[in-house]
Tab-separated table of C-alpha atoms and ligand atoms in Angstrom:
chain	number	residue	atom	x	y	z
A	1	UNK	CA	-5.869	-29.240	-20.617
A	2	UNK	CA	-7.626	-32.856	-19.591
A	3	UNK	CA	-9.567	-32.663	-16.340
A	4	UNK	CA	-10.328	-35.660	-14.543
A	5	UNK	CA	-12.778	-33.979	-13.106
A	6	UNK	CA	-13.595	-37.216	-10.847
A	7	UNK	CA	-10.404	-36.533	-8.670
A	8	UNK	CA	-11.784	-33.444	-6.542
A	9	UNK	CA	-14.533	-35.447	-4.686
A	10	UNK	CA	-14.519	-39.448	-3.344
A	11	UNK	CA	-17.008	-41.308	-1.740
A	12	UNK	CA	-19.286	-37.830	-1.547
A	13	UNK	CA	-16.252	-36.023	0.378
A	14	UNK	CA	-14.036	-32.844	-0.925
A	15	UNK	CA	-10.520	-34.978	-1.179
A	16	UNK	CA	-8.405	-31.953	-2.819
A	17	UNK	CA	-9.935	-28.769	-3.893
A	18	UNK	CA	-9.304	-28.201	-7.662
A	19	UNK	CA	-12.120	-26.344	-9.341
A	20	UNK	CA	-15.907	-25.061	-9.288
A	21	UNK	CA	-16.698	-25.764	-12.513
A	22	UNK	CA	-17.557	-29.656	-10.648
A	23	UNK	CA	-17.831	-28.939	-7.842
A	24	UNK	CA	-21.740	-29.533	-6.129
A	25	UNK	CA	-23.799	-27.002	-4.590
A	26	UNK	CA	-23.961	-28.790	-1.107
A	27	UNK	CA	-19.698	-28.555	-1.187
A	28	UNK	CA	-20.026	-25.513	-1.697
A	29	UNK	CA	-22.551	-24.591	1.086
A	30	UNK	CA	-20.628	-26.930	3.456
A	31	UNK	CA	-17.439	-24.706	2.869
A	32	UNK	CA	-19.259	-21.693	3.535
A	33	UNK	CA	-20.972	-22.616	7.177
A	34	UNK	CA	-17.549	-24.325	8.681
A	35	UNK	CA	-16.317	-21.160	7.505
A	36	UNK	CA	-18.706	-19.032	9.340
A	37	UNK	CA	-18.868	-21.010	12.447
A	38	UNK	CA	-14.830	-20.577	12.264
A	39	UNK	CA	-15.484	-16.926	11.469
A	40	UNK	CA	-18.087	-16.591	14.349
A	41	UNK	CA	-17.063	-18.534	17.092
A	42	UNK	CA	-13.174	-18.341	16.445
A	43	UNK	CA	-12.951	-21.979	17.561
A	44	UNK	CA	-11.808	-24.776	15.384
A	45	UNK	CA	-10.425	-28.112	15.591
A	46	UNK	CA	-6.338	-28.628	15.668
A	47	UNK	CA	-4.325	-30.500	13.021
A	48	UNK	CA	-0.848	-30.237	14.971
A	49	UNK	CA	0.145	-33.385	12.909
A	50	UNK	CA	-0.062	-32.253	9.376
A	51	UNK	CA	2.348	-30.197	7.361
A	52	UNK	CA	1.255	-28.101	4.218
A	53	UNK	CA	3.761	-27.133	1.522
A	54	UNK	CA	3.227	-24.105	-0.519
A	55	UNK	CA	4.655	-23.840	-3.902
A	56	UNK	CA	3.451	-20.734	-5.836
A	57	UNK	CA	5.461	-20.570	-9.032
A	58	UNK	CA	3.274	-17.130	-8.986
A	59	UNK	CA	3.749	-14.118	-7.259
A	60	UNK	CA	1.247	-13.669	-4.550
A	61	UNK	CA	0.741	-11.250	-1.397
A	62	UNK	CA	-3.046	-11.848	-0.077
A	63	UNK	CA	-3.223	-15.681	-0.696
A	64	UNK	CA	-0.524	-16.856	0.153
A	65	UNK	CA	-0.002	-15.308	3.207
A	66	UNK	CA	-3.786	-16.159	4.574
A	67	UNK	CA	-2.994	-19.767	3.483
A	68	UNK	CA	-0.151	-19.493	5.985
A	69	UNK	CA	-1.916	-17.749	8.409
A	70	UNK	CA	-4.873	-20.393	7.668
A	71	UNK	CA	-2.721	-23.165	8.673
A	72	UNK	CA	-0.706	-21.679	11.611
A	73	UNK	CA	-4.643	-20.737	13.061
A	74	UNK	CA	-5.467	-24.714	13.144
A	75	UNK	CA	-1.779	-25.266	14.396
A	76	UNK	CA	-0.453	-27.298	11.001
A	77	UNK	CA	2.715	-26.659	9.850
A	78	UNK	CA	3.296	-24.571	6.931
A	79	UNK	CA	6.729	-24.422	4.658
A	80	UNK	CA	7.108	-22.288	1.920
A	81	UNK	CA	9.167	-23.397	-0.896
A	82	UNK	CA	10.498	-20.930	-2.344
A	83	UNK	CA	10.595	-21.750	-6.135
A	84	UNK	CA	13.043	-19.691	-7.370
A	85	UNK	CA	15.855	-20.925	-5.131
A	86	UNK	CA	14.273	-24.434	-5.802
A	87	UNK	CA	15.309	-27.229	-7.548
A	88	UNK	CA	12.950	-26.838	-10.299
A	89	UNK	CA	15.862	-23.699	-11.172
A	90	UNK	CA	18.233	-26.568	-11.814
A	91	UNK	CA	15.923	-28.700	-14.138
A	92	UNK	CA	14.225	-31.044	-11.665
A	93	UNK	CA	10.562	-31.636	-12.900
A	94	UNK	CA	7.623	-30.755	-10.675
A	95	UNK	CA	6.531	-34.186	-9.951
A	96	UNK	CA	9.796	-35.196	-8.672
A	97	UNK	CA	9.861	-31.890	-6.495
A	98	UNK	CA	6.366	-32.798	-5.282
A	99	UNK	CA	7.359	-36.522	-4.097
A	100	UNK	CA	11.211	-34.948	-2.645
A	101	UNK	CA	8.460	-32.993	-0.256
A	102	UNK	CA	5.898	-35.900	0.387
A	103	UNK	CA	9.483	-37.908	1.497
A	104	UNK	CA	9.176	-35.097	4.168
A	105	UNK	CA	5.612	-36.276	5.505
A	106	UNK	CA	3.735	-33.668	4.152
A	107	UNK	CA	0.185	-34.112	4.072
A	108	UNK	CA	-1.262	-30.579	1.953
A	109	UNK	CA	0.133	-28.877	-1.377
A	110	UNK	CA	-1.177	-25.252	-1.622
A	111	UNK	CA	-0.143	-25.001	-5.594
A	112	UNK	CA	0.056	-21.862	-7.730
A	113	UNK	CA	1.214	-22.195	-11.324
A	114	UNK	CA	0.603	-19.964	-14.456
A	115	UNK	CA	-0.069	-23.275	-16.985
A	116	UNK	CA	-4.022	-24.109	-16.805
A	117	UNK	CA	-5.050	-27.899	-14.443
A	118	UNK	CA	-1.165	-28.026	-12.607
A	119	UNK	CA	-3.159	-28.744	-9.314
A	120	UNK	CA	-5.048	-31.335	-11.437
A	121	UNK	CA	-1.784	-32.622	-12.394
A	122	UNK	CA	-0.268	-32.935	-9.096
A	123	UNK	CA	-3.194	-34.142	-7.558
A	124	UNK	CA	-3.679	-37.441	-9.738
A	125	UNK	CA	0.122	-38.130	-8.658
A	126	UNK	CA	0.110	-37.688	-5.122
A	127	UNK	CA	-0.308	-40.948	-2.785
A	128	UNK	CA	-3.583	-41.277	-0.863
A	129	UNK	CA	-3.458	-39.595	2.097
A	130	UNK	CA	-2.252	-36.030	0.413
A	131	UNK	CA	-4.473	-33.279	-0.609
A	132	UNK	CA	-3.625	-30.784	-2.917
A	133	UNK	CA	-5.646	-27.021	-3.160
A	134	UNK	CA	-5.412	-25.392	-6.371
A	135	UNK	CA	-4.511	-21.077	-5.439
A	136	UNK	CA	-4.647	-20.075	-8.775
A	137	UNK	CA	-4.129	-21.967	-11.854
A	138	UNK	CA	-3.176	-19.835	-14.919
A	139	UNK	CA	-6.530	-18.134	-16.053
A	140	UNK	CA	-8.552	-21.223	-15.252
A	141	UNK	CA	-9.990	-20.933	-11.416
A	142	UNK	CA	-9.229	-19.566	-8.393
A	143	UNK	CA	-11.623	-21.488	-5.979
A	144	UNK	CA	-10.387	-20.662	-3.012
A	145	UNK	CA	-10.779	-16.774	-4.091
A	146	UNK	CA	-14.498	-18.081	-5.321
A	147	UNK	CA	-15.380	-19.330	-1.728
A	148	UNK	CA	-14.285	-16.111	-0.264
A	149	UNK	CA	-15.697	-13.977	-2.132
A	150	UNK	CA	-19.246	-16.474	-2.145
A	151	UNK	CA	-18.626	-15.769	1.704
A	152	UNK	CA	-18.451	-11.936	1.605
A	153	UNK	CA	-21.454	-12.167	-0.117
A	154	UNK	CA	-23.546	-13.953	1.888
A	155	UNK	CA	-22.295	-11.916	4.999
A	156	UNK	CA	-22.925	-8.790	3.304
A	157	UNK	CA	-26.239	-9.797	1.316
A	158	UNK	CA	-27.512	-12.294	3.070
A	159	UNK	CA	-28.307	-14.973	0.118
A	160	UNK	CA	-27.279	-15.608	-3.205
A	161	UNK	CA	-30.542	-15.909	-5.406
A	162	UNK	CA	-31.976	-12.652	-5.416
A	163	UNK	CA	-29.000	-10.813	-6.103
A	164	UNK	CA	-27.379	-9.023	-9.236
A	165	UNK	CA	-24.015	-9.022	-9.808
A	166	UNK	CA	-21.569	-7.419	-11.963
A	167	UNK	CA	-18.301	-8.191	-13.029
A	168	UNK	CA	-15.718	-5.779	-14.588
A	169	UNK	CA	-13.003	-6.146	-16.070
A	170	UNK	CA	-10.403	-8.203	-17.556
A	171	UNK	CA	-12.909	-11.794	-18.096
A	172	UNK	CA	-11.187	-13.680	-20.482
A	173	UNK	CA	-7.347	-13.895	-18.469
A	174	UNK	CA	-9.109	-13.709	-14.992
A	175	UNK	CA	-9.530	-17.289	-13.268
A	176	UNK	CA	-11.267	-15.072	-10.716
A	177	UNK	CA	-13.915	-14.459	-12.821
A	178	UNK	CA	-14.133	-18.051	-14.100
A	179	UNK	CA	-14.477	-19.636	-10.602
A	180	UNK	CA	-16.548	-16.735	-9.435
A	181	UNK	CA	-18.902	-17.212	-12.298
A	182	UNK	CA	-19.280	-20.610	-11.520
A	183	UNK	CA	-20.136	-20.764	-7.815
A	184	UNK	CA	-22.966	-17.980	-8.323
A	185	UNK	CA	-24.654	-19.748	-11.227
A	186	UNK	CA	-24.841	-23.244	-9.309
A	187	UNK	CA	-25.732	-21.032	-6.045
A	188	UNK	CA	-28.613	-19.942	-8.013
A	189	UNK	CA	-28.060	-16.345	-8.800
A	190	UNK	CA	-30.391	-14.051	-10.597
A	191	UNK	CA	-28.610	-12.222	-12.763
A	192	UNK	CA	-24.995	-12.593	-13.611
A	193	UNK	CA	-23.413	-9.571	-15.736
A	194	UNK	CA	-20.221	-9.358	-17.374
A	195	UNK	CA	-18.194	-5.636	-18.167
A	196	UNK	CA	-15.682	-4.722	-20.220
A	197	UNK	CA	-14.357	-4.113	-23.962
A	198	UNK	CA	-15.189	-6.625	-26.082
A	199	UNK	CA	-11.372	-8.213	-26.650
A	200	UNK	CA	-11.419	-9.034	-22.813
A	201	UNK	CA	-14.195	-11.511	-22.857
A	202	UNK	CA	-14.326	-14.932	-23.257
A	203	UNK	CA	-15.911	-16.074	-26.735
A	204	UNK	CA	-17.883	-18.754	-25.247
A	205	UNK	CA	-19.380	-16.476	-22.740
A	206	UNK	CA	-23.008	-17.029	-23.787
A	207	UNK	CA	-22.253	-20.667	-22.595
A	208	UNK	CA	-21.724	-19.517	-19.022
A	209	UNK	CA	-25.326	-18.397	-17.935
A	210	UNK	CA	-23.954	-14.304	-18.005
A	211	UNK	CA	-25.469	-11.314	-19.366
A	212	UNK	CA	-22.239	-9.172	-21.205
A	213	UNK	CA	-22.594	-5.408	-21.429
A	214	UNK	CA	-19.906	-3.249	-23.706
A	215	UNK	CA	-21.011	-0.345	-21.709
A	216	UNK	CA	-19.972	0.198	-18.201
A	217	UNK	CA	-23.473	2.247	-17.228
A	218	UNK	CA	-25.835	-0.258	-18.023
A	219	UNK	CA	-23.600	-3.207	-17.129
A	220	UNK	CA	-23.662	-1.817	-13.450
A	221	UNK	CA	-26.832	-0.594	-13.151
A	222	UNK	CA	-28.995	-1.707	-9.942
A	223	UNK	CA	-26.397	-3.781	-8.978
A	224	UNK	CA	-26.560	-5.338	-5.696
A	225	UNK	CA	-22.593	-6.417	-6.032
A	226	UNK	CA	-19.600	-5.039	-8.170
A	227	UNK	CA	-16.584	-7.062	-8.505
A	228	UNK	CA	-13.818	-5.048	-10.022
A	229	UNK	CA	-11.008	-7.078	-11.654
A	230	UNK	CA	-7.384	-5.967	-12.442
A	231	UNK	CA	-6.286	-6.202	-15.874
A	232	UNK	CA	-3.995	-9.544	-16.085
A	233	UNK	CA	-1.253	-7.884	-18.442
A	234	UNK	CA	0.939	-10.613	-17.880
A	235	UNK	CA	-1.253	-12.980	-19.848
A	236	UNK	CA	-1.885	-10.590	-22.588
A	237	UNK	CA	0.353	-11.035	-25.812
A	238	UNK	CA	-0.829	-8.321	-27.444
A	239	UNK	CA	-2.476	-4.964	-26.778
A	240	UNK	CA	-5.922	-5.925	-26.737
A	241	UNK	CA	-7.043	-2.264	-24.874
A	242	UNK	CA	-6.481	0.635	-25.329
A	243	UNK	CA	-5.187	1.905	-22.120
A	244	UNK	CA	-5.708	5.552	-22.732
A	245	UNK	CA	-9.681	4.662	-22.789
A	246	UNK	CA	-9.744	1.943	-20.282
A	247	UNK	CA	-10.094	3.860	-16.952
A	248	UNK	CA	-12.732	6.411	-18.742
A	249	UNK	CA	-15.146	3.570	-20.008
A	250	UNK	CA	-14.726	0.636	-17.177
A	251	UNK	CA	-12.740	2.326	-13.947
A	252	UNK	CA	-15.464	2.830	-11.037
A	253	UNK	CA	-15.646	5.958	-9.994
A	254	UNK	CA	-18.193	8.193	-7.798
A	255	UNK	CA	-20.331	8.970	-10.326
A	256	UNK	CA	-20.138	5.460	-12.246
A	257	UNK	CA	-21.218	4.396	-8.702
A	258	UNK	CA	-24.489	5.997	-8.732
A	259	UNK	CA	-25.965	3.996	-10.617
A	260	UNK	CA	-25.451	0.859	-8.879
A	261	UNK	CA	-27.886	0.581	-5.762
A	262	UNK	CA	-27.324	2.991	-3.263
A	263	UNK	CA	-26.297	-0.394	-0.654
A	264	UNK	CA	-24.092	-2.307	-3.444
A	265	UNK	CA	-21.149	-3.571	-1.927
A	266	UNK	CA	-17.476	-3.273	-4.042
A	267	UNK	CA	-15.522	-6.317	-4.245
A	268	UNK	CA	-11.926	-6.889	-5.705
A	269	UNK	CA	-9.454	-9.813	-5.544
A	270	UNK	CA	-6.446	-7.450	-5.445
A	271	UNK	CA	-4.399	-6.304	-5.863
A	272	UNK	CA	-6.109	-3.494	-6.984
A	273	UNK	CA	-4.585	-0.384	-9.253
A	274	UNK	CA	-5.988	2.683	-8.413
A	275	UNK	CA	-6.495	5.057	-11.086
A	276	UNK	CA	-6.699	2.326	-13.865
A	277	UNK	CA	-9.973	0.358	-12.963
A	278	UNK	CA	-10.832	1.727	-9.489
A	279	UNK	CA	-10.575	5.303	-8.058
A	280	UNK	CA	-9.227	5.463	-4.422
A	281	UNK	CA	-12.367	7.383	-3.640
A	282	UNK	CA	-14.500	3.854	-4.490
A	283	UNK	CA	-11.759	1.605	-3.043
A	284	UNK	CA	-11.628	3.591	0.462
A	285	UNK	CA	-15.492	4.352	0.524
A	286	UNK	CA	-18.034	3.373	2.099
A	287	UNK	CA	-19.452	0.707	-0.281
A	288	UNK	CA	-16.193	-1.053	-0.316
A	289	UNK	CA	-15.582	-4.867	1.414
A	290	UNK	CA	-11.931	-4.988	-0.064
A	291	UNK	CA	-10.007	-5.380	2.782
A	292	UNK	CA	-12.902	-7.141	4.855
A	293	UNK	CA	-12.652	-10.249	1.847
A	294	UNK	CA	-9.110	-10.257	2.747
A	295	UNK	CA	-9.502	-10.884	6.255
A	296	UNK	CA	-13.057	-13.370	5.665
A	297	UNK	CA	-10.329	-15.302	3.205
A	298	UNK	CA	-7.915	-16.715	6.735
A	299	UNK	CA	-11.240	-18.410	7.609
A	300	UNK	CA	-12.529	-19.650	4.352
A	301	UNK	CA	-9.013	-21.368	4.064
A	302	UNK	CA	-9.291	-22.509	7.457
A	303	UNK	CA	-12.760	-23.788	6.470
A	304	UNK	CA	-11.219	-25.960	3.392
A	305	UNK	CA	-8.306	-26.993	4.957
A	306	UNK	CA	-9.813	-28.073	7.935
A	307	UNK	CA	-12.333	-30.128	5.692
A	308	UNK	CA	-9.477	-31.904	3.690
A	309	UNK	CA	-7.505	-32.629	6.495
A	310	UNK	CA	-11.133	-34.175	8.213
A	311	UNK	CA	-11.583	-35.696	5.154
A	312	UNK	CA	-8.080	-37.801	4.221
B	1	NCD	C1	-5.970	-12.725	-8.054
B	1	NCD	C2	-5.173	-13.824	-8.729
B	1	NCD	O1	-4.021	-14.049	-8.402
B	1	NCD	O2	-5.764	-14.435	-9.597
B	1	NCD	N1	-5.407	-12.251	-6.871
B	1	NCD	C3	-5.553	-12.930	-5.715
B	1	NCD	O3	-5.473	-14.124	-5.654
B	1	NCD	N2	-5.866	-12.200	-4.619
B	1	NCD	C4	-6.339	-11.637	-8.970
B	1	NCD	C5	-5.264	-10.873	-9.676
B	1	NCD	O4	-4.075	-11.185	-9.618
B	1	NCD	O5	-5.645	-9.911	-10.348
């Protein structure tokens, strides 16, 4: 996969939104307070002239459906392609797709795809005046997932230095992980950990500023933040887990819980699968912000879009 990484911001503005990895600390802060004035103040500025276009070649519930939310809330229109009734079915090529829509004055692509920089892709093709968010590319980044979750945190915690935070789970297929990683190191975390069996982490890890525990107990211990992450079996080729094992030595349970501080807060992307890394106990109870990232993620993504749209 080649990057230009130089695409994402022009003349010191956010022009599409594409990764974290490049992305610069004051971008990142910037998303995070239009966000919480949105969140706050439930005001915002209108956009009743622009269109967005989603095309998630993906399945998706949550993201998806706050993008569309997103863009109803600051009054933009919002079409959904739906790929599998698309032309892409009858051999047309994405690019060609992409510019069939643009023909349509669209001004915003929303684009999921499981093959690693397609937002990249699309975004170095589009004319000017287009910006294109990447929801989810392969198990590269999620960055719009990274800013909401960045946001829960700072709502729940207050700050993002003094923190620890742990992440379990499936690393190596999740671009949740990736993106999340990447927005607490250059926010300045203290202490990044990363769970899970050995065959679900990344070899380069010790390149990405992260701590890795095997073992569940110690990975989790004092944390001020758990992020649970489902295990991406669609990406996996072959059986890298046992699953017999997996819930007993990385699901978070009651007890598991304990030994996290007693005011950590439990995070997940979802979906989440009870009784494989989470018990319904954890996801219900009282240390859980699941469904409150959900809701925090309509603003975020009116945050960004609002910013693009300010921006082109
Ligand atoms: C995540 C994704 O699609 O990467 N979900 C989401 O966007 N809410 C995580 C996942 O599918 O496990």
């Amino acid at each position: 996969m080649k990057i230009n990484q130089s695409i994402q911001i022009q003349d010191n503005k956010l022009k599409h939104f594409l990764n974290i990895k490049s992305l610069p600390k004051t971008h990142i802060l910037e998303i995070i307070s239009r966000a919480e004035y949105i969140h706050n103040n439930n005001k915002i500025s209108k956009y009743p002239n622009k269109v967005v276009a989603s095309l998630f070649f993906e399945p998706s519930t949550r993201t998806k459906t706050t993008f569309e939310l997103a863009s109803k809330k600051i009054s933009a229109d919002f079409i959904n392609i739906d790929i599998s009734n698309s032309s892409t079915s009858k051999g047309e090529s994405i690019l060609d797709m992409i510019k069939t829509i643009e023909a349509m004055s669209c001004q915003m692509f929303v684009v999921r795809h499981s093959v690693p920089g397609t937002a990249h892709y699309i975004a170095e093709s589009v004319s000017n005046n287009i910006s294109v968010i990447n929801a989810g590319d392969g198990s590269n980044e999620h960055p719009t997932q990274a800013m909401l979750d960045m946001f829960t945190i700072k709502k729940h915690k207050g700050h993002f230095d003094d923190l620890k935070v742990s992440i379990v789970g499936d690393i190596l297929h999740s671009r949740v992980a990736k993106s999340l990683i990447y927005s607490l190191n250059t926010l300045g975390t203290k202490e990044i950990n990363i769970v899970g069996p050995e065959s679900l982490i990344p070899e380069n890890y010790s390149k990405m500023s992260v701590n890795y525990y095997s073992d569940m107990n110690k990975g989790i211990k004092d944390a001020d933040v758990i992020i649970m992450l489902r295990l991406q079996k669609e990406r996996m080729h072959d059986a890298l887990i046992s699953m017999d094992s997996y819930y007993d030595d990385y699901g978070l349970n009651k007890n598991r819980l304990e030994y996290a501080k007693s005011d950590v807060i439990v995070m997940h992307p979802g979906p989440i699968n009870r009784g494989i890394e989470i018990e319904s106990s954890v996801a219900d109870g009282p240390n859980s912000v699941i469904l409150n990232q959900v809701s925090y993620g309509i603003s975020v993504r009116m945050a960004i879009m609002s910013i693009l749209f300010d921006n082109n």
